[in-house]
Coordinates of C-alpha atoms in Angstrom, one line a residue:
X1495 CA -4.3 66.9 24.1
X1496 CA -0.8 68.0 23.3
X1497 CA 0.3 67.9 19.5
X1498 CA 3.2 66.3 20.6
X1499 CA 1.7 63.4 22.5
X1500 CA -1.4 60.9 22.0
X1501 CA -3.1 58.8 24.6
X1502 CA -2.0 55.0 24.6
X1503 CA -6.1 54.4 25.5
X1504 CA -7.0 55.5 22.3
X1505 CA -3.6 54.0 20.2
X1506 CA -4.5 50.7 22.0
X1507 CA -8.2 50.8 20.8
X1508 CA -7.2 50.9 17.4
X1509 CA -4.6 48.4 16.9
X1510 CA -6.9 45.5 19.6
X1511 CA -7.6 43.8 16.5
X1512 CA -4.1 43.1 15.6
X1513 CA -3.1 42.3 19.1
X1514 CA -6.1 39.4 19.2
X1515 CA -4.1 38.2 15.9
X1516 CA -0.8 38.8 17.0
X1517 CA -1.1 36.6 20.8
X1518 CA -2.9 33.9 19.5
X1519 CA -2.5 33.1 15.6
X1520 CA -4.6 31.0 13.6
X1521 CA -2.8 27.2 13.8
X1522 CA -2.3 26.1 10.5
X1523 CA -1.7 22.6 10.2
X1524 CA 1.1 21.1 6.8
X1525 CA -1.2 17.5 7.0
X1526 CA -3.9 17.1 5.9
X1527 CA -4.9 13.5 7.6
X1528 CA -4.7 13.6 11.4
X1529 CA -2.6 11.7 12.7
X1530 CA -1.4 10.2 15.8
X1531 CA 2.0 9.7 17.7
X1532 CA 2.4 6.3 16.7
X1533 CA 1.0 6.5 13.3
X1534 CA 4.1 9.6 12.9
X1535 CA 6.7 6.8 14.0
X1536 CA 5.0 4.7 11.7
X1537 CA 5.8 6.9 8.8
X1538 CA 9.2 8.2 9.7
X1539 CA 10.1 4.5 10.1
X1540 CA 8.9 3.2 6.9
X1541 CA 10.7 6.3 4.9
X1542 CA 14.0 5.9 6.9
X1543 CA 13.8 1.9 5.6
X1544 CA 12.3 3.0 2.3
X1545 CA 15.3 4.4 -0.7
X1546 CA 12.4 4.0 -2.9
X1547 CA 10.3 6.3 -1.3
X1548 CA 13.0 8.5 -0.1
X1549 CA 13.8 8.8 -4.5
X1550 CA 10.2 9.6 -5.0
X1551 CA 10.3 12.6 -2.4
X1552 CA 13.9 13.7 -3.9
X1553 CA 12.1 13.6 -7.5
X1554 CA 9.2 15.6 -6.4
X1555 CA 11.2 17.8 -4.8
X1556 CA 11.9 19.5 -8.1
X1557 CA 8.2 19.9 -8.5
X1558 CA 6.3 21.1 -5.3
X1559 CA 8.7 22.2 -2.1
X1560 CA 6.3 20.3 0.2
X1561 CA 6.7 17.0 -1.0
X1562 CA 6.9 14.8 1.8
X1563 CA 4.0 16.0 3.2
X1564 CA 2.1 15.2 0.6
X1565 CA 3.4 11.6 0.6
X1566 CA 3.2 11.3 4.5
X1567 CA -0.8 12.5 4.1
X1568 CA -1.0 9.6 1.0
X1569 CA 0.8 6.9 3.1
X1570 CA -1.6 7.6 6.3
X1571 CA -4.6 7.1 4.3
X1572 CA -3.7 4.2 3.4
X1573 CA -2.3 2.8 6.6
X1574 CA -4.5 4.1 9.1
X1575 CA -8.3 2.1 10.2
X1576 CA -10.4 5.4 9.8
X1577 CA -8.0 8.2 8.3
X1578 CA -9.6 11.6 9.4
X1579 CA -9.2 14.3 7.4
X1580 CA -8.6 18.2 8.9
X1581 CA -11.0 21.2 7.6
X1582 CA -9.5 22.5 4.9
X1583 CA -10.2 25.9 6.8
X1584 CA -7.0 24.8 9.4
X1585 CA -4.8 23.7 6.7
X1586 CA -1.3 26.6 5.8
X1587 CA -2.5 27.6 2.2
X1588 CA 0.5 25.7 0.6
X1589 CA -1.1 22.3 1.5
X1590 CA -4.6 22.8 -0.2
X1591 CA -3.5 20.7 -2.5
X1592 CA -2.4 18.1 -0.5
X1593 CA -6.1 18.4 1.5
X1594 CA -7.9 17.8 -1.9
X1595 CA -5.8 15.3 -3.1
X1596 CA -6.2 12.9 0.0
X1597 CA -10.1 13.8 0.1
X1598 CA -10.1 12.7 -3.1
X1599 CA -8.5 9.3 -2.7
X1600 CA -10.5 9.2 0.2
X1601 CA -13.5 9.2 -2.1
X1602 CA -12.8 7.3 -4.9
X1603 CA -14.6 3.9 -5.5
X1604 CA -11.0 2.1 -5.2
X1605 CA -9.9 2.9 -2.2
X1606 CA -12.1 1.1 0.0
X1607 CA -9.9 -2.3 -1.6
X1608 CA -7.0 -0.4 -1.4
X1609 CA -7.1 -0.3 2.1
X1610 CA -8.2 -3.9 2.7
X1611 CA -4.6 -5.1 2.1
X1612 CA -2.9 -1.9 3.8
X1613 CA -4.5 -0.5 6.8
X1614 CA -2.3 -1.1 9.4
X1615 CA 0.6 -3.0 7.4
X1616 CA 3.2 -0.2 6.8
X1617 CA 5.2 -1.9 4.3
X1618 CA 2.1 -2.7 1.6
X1619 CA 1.1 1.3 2.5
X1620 CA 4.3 2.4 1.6
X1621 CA 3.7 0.1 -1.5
X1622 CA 0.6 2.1 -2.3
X1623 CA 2.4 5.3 -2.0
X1624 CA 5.1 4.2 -4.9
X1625 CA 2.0 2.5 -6.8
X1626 CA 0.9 6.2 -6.9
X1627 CA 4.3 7.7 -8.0
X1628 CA 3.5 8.3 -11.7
X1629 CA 0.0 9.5 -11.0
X1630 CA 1.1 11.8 -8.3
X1631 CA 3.7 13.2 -10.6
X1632 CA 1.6 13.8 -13.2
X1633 CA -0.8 15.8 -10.5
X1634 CA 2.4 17.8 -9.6
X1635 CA 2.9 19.1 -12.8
X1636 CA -0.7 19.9 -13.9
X1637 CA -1.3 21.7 -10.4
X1638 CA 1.5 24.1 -11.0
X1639 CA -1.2 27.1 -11.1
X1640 CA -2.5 25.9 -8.1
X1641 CA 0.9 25.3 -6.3
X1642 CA 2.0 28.6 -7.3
X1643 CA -1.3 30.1 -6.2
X1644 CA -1.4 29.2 -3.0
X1645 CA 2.3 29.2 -2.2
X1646 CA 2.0 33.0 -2.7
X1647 CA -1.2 32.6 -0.5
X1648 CA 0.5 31.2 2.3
X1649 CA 3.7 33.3 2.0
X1650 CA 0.5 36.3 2.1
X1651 CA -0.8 34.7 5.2
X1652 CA 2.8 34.7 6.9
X1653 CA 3.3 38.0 6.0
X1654 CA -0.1 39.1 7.5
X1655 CA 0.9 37.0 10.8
X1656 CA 4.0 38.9 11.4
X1657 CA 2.8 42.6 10.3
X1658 CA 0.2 41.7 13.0
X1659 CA 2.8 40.7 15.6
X1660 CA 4.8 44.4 14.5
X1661 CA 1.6 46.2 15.6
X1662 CA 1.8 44.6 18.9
X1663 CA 5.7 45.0 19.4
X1664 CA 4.9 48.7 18.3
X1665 CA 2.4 48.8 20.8
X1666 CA 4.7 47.5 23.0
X1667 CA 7.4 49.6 22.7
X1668 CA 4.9 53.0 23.0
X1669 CA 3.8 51.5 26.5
X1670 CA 7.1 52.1 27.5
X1671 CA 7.3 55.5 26.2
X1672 CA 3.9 56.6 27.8
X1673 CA 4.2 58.9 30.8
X1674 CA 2.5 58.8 33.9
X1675 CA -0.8 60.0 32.3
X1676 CA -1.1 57.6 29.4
X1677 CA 0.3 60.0 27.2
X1678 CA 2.8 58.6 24.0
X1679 CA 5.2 60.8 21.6
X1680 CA 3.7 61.8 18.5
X1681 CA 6.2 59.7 16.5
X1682 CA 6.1 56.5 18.7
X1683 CA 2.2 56.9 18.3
X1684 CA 2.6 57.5 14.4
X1685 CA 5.2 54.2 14.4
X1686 CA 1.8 52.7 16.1
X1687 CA -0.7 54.0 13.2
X1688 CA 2.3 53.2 10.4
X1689 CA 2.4 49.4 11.9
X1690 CA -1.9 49.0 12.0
X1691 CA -1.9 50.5 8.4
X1692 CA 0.9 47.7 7.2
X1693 CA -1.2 44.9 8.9
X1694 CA -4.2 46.2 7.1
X1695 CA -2.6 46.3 3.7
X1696 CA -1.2 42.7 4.5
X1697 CA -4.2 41.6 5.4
X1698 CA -5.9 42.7 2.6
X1699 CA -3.1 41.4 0.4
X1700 CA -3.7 37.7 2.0
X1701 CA -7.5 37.8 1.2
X1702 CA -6.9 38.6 -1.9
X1703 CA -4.7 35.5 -2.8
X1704 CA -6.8 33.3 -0.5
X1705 CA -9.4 34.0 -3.4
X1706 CA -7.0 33.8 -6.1
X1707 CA -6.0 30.4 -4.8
X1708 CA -9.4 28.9 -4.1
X1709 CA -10.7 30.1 -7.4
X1710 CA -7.0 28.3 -9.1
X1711 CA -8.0 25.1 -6.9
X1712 CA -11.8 25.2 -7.9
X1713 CA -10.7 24.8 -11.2
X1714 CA -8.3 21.7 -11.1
X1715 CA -10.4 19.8 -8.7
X1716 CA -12.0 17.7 -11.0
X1717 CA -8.5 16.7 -12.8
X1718 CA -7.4 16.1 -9.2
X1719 CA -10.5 13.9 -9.0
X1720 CA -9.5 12.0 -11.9
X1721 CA -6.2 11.4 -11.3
X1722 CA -6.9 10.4 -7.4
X1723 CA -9.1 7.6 -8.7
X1724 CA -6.6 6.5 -11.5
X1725 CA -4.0 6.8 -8.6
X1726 CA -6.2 4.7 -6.2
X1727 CA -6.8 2.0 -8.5
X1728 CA -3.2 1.6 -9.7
X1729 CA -2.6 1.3 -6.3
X1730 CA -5.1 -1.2 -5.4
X1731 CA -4.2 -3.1 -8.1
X1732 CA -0.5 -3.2 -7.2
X1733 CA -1.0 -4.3 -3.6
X1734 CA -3.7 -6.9 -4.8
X1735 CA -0.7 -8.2 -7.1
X1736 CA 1.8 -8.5 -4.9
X1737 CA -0.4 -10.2 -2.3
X1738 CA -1.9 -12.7 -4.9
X1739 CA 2.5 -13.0 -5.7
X1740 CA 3.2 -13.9 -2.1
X1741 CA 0.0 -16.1 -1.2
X1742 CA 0.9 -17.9 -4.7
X1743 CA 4.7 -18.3 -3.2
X1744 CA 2.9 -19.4 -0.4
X1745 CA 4.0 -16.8 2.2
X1746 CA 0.8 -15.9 4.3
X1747 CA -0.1 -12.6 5.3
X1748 CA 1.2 -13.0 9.0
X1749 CA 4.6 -13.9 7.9
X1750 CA 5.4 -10.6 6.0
X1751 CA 3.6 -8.7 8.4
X1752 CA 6.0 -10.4 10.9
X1753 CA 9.0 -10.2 8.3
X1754 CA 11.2 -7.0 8.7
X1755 CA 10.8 -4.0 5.9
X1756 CA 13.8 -4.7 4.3
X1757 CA 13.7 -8.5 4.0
X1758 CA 10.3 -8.6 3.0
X1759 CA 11.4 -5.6 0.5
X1760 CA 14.0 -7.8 -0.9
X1761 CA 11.6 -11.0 -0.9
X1762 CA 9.0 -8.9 -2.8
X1763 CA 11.6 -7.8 -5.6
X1764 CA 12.8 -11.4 -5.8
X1765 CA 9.2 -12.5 -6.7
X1766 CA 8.4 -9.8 -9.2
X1767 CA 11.7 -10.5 -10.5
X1768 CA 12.6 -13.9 -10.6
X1769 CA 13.0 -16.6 -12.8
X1770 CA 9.3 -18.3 -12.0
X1771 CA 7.6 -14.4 -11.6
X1772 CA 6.0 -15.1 -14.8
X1773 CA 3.9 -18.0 -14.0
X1774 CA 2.9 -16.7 -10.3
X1775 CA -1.0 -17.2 -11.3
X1776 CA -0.1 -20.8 -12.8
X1777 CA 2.0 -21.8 -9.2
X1778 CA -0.6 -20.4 -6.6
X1779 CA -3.4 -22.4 -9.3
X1780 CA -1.5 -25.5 -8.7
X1781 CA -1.0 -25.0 -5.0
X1782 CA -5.3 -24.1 -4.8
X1783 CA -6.1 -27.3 -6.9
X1784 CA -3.6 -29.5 -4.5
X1785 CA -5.2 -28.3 -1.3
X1786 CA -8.8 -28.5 -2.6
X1787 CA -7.4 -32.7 -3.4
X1788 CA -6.7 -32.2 0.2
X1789 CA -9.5 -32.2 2.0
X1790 CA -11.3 -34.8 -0.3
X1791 CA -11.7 -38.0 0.9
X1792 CA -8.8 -40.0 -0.7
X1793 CA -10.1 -41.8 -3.7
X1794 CA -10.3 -45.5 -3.5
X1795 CA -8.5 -45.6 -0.3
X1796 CA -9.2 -48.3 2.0
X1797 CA -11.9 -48.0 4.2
X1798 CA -14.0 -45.9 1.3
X1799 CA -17.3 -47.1 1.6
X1800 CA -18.4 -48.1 -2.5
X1801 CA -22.0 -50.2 -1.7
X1802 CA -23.3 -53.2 0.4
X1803 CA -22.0 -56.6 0.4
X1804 CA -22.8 -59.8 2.6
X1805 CA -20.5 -61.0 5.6
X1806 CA -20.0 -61.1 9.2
X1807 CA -17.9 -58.4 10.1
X1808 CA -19.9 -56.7 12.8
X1809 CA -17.8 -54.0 12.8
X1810 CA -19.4 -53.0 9.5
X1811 CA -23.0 -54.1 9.7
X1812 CA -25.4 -51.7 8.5
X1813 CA -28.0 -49.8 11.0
X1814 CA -30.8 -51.6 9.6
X1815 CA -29.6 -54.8 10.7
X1816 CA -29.1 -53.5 14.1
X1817 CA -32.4 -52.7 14.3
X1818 CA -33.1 -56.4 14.3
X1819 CA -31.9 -56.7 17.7
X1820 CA -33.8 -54.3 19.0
X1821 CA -36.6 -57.0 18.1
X1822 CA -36.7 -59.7 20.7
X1823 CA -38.8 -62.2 18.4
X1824 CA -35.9 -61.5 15.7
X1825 CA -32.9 -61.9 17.3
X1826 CA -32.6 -65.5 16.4
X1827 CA -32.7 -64.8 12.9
X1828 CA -30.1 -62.2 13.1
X1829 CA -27.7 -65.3 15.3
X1830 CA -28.6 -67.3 12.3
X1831 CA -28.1 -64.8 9.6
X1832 CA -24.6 -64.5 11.2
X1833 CA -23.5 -67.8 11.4
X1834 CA -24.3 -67.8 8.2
X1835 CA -22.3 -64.8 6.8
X1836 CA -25.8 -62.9 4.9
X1837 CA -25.4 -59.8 7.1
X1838 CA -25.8 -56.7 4.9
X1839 CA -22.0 -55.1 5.6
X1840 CA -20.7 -51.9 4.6
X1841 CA -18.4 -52.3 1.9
X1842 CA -15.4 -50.5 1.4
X1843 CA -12.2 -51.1 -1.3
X1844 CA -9.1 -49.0 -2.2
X1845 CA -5.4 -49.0 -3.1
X1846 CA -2.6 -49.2 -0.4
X1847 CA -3.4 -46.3 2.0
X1848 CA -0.5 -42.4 1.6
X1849 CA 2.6 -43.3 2.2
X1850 CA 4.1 -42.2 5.4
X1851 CA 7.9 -41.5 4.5
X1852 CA 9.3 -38.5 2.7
X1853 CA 7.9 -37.2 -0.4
X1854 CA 10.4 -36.8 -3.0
X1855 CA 10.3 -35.1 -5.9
X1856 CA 12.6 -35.8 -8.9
X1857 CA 12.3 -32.2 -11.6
X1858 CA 13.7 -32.6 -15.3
X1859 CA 15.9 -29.6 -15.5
X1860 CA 17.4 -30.6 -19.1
X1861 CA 17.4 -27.9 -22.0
X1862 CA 14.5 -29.6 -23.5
X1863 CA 12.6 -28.3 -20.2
X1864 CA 12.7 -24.8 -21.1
X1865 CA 10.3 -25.2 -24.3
X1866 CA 7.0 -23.7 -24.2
X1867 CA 3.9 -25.3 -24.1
X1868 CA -0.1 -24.1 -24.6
X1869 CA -0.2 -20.5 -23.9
X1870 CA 3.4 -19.9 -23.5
X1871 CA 3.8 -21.9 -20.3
X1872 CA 7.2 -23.6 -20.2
X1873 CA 7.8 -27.3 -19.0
X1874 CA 10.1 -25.9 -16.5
X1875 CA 7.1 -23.6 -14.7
X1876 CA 4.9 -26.5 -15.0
X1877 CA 7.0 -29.3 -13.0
X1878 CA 7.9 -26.8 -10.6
X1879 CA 4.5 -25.6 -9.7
X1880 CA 3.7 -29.3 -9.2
X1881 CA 6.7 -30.0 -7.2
X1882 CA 5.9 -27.1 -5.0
X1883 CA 2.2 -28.6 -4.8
X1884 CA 4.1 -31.5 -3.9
X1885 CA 5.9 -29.8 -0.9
X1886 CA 2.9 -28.1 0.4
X1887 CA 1.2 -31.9 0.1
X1888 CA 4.1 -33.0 2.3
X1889 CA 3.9 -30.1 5.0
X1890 CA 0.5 -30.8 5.3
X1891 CA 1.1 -34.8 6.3
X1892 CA 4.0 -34.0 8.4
X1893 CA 6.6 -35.7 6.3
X1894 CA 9.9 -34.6 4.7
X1895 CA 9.7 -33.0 1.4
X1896 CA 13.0 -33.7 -0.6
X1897 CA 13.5 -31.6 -4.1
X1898 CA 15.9 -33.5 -6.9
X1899 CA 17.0 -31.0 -9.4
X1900 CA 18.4 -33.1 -12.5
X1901 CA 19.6 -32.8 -16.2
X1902 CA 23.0 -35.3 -17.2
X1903 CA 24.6 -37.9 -15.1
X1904 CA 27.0 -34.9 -13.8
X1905 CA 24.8 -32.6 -13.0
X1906 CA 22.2 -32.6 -9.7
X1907 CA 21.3 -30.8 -7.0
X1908 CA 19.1 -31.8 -4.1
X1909 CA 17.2 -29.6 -1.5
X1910 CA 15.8 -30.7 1.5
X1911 CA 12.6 -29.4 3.5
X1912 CA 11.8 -31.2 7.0
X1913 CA 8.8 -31.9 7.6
X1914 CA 9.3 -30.6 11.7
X1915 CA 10.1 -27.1 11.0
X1916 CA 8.9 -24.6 8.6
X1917 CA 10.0 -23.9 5.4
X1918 CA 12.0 -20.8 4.4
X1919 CA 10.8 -19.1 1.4
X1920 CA 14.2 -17.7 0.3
X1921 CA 14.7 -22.0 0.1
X1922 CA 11.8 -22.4 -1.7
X1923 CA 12.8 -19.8 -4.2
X1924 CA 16.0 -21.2 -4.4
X1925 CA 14.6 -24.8 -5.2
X1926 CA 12.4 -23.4 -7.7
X1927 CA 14.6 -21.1 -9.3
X1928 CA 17.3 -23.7 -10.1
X1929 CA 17.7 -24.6 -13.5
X1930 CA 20.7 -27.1 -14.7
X1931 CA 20.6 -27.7 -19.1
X1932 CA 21.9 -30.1 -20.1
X1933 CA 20.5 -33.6 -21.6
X1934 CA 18.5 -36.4 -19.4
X1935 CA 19.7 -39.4 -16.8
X1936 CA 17.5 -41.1 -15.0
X1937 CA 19.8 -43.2 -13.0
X1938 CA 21.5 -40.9 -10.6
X1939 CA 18.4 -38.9 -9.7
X1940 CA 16.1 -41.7 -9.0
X1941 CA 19.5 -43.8 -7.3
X1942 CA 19.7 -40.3 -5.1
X1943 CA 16.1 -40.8 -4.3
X1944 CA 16.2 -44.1 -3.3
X1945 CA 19.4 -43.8 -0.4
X1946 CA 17.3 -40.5 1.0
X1947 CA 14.5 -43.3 1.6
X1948 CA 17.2 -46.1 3.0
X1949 CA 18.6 -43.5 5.1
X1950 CA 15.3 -42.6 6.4
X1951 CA 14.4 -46.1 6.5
X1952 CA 17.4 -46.9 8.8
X1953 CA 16.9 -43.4 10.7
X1954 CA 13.7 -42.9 11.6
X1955 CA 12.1 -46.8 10.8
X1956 CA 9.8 -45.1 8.3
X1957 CA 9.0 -46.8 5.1
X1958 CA 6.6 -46.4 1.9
X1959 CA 8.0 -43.0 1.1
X1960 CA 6.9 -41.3 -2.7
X1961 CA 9.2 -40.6 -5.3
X1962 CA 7.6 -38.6 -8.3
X1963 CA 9.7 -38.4 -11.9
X1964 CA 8.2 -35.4 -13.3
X1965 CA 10.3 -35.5 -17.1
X1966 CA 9.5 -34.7 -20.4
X1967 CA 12.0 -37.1 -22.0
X1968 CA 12.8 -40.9 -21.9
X1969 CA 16.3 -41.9 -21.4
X1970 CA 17.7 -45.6 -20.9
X1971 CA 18.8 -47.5 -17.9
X1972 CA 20.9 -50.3 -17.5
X1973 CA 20.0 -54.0 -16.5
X1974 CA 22.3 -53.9 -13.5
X1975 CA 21.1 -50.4 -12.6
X1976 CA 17.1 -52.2 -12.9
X1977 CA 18.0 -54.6 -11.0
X1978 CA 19.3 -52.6 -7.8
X1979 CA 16.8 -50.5 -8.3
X1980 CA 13.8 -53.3 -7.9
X1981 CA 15.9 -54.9 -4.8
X1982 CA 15.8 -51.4 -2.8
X1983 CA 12.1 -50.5 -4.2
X1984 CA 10.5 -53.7 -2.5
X1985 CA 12.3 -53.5 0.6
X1986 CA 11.5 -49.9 1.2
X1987 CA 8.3 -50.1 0.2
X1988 CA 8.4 -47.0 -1.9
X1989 CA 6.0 -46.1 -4.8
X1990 CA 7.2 -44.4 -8.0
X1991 CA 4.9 -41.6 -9.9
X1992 CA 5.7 -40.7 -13.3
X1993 CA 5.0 -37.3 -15.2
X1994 CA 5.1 -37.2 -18.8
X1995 CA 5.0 -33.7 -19.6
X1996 CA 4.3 -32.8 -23.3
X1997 CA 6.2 -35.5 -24.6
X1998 CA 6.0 -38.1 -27.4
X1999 CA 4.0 -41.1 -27.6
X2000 CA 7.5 -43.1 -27.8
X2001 CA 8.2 -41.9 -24.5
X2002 CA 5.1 -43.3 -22.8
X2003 CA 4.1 -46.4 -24.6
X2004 CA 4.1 -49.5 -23.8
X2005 CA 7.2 -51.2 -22.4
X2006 CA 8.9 -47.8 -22.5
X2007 CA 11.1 -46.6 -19.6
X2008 CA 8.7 -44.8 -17.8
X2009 CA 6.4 -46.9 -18.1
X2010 CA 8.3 -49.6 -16.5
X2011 CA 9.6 -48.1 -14.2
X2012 CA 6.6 -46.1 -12.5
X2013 CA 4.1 -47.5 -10.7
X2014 CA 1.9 -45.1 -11.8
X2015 CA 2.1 -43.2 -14.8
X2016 CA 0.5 -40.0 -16.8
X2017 CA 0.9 -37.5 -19.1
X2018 CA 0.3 -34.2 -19.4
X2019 CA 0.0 -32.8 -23.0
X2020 CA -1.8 -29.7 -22.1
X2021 CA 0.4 -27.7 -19.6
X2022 CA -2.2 -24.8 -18.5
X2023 CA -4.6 -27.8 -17.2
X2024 CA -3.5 -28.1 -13.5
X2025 CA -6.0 -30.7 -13.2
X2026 CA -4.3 -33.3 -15.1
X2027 CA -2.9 -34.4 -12.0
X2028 CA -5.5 -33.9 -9.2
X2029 CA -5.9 -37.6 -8.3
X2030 CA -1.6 -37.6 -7.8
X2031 CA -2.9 -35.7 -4.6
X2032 CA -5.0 -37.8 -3.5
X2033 CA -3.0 -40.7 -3.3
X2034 CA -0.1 -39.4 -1.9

């Protein structure tokens, strides 16, 4: 062979290898959790919508350059019905982390609830990603061995990549050069060797870090462990809160799923953040107890069946006596037992039967309302939980649901729910969120009450609507006023409920205001008992 020349044969033989890497190179995937074409709109949605999340990846940004990977792998986990994870083997070297970090959420003991209230809701996934902000930050910043690790890895593994695809170009280009006979110039053949040497080296270069990395990442895994299952939790427990906050509210899961992301983002900081946010736990406890009145058979209602009596109602005789007739030789006795009035009958008792017109409630929204009860509840929280008991009760029975907001003569405010269409929550919120000072008149709120009910009356031709006072103060009417008020009540037909909340014996005794005025009165001295009222839901 000429010193000059070397066969392309024998060049191409040693640099095969780097051809095989150069045409097709390993695929290495940047997420971890596979993912499909929808689940990707899913995500790029959700971010677009989200400034929150878009702030988290700006702020972790400064901490790992691949970011919003990590956050899209953390949002799919959550989101998706089986999230399937990629071997770590097929993952760029720079997203290791991410790999082990979504394992181990994956893994931990709270993610199975986390997922109960976020697979396939978008917004409460993204809502598990910002749960996991701190946490993940925190991660961030005791991974930076690792990051830096296998960022040097990965740039290692590029590097190998491309002195791979120089051997082929090289290869390449001494093809061209080769004569008829195979043979290549000594220096394109040398540019050959040069380019299979540099692979080589980078090669050896990128196995080296691989192991550098994986030792770095051996060693953190079990802080990554740790915080994953902090991280998991916190979320958990954040979704769990803010679904207990809306079904408290109640808004039901299918609304905000149907609700777009930013209203129900706006809705969900409104809740954390409003007025009422504190007492959440006592309005969704009030709500429970007033459904669970519900579906109990109304107490003392008529047609209640409370023992055995004597009669001749044979709507209402008992099957025993019916057996009789059954008896040819006995049916005499039973004619005679009838004529008589001695059949054993059914009995039943109770009060006038649940009204049928709007349900109206009448909320104390003086100063005096804003004092604080047993465990810190304030009057305020506790006569709106039970007026929003009292709209649910009116939903439920198909009839409006009116809310009087009161303090002084001067000021009121009235909001209306019908009982044909649904309620918005943003109205609900806006009825419960009102409050007026002030001092205390009875007259104008309960006079307000009253024309809803005429107008109704005259409307509609439905009578025997509710009005319920809920007040923690007593405050004088006049005679005239009295006597107006009487006229109206017995020719509507309406009943009046009284509240007493936390207030003093004065205020409830006999011959007081309230108690003249309701038609049935209670009060409530301990304000965390929601059950102080239960039978109020089972007569109206």
């Amino acid at each position: 062979m000429d010193e000059e020349t070397e066969r392309l044969d024998a060049l191409t033989q040693q640099a095969g290898r780097w051809l095989a890497l150069s045409a097709s190179p390993a695929e290495r995937h940047t997420t971890a959790v596979v993912a499909g074409p929808y689940d990707r709109v899913a995500w790029r949605d959700v971010y677009a919508r989200s400034a929150a999340l878009r702030e988290l990846a700006a702020q972790l940004l400064t901490r790992h350059a691949h970011a919003p990977d990590l956050l899209a792998d953390v949002f799919l986990c959550a989101y998706q019905a089986a999230p399937r994870l990629r071997d770590s083997t097929v993952m760029a070297p720079s997203r290791l982390l991410h790999h082990q970090v979504v394992t181990a959420l994956t893994q931990s003991p709270g993610f199975a609830a986390l997922r109960r209230d976020t697979a396939g809701d978008a917004y409460a996934a993204a809502m598990a990603v910002l749960a996991q902000a701190s946490a993940l930050r925190g991660l961030l910043e005791r991974s930076r061995e690792v990051r830096e690790r296998t960022g040097r890895a990965d740039r290692a593994r590029q590097e190998a990549e491309a002195a791979a695809a120089a051997v082929g170009e090289t290869l390449r280009q001494a093809a061209e050069k080769a004569d008829g006979q195979g043979q290549v110039p000594a220096p394109v053949a040398a540019a050959v060797r040069r380019a299979v040497g540099a692979a080589e080296a980078a090669e050896d270069e990128a196995r080296r870090e691989d192991g550098a990395a994986a030792q770095a990442m051996a060693a953190a895994v079990p802080g990554i462990r740790s915080a994953a299952r902090n991280a998991a939790s916190a979320a958990a427990e954040a979704v769990r809160q803010q679904a207990a906050l809306m079904r408290a509210w109640g808004v039901d899961a299918g609304e905000t799923e149907r609700m777009p992301f930013e209203e129900r983002a706006r809705l969900a900081e409104r809740l954390r953040s409003g007025r009422l946010a504190r007492w959440a736990e006592l309005i969704g406890r009030f709500r429970q107890m007033a459904a669970g009145e519900r579906a109990r058979k109304v107490e003392h209602a008529t047609g209640e069946l409370v023992g055995v009596t004597l009669g001749d109602d044979l709507s209402r005789v008992i099957p025993s006596e019916l057996a009789v007739l059954g008896v040819p030789e006995l049916r005499a006795v039973f004619a005679a037992r009838y004529a008589a009035g001695e059949l054993m009958l059914y009995d039943s008792r109770g009060e006038q039967g649940t009204g049928r017109g709007a349900v109206i409630a009448c909320v104390d929204t003086s100063h005096s309302m804003y004092a604080e009860g047993p465990g810190g509840v304030t009057r305020e929280a506790w006569s709106k939980a039970c007026a929003l008991a009292l709209l649910d009760q009116a939903r439920h029975a198909g009839r409006d649901f009116v809310g009087i907001l009161f303090s002084a003569a001067d000021k009121l405010q009235v909001f209306r729910f019908p009982g044909d269409r649904p309620a918005r929550v943003t109205d609900v919120l806006d009825f419960a969120e009102t409050f007026l000072g002030s001092g205390t008149d009875f007259q104008r709120p309960l006079g307000t009450a009253a024309k809803i009910l005429e107008e109704e009356f005259d409307d509609a031709s439905r009578a025997r609507g509710d009005i319920v006072l809920i007040t923690d103060d007593a405050c004088e009417v006049s005679e005239t006023w009295t006597r107006l008020w009487n006229e109206i009540k017995r020719r509507l037909d309406f009943r009046l409920f009284g509240i007493a909340i936390a207030t003093p014996g004065t205020a409830t005794a006999s011959g007081s205001v309230l108690e003249s005025l309701c038609d049935n009165l209670r009060t409530v001295d301990d304000l965390t008992d929601v059950h102080t009222t239960a039978d109020l839901f089972r007569v109206i």
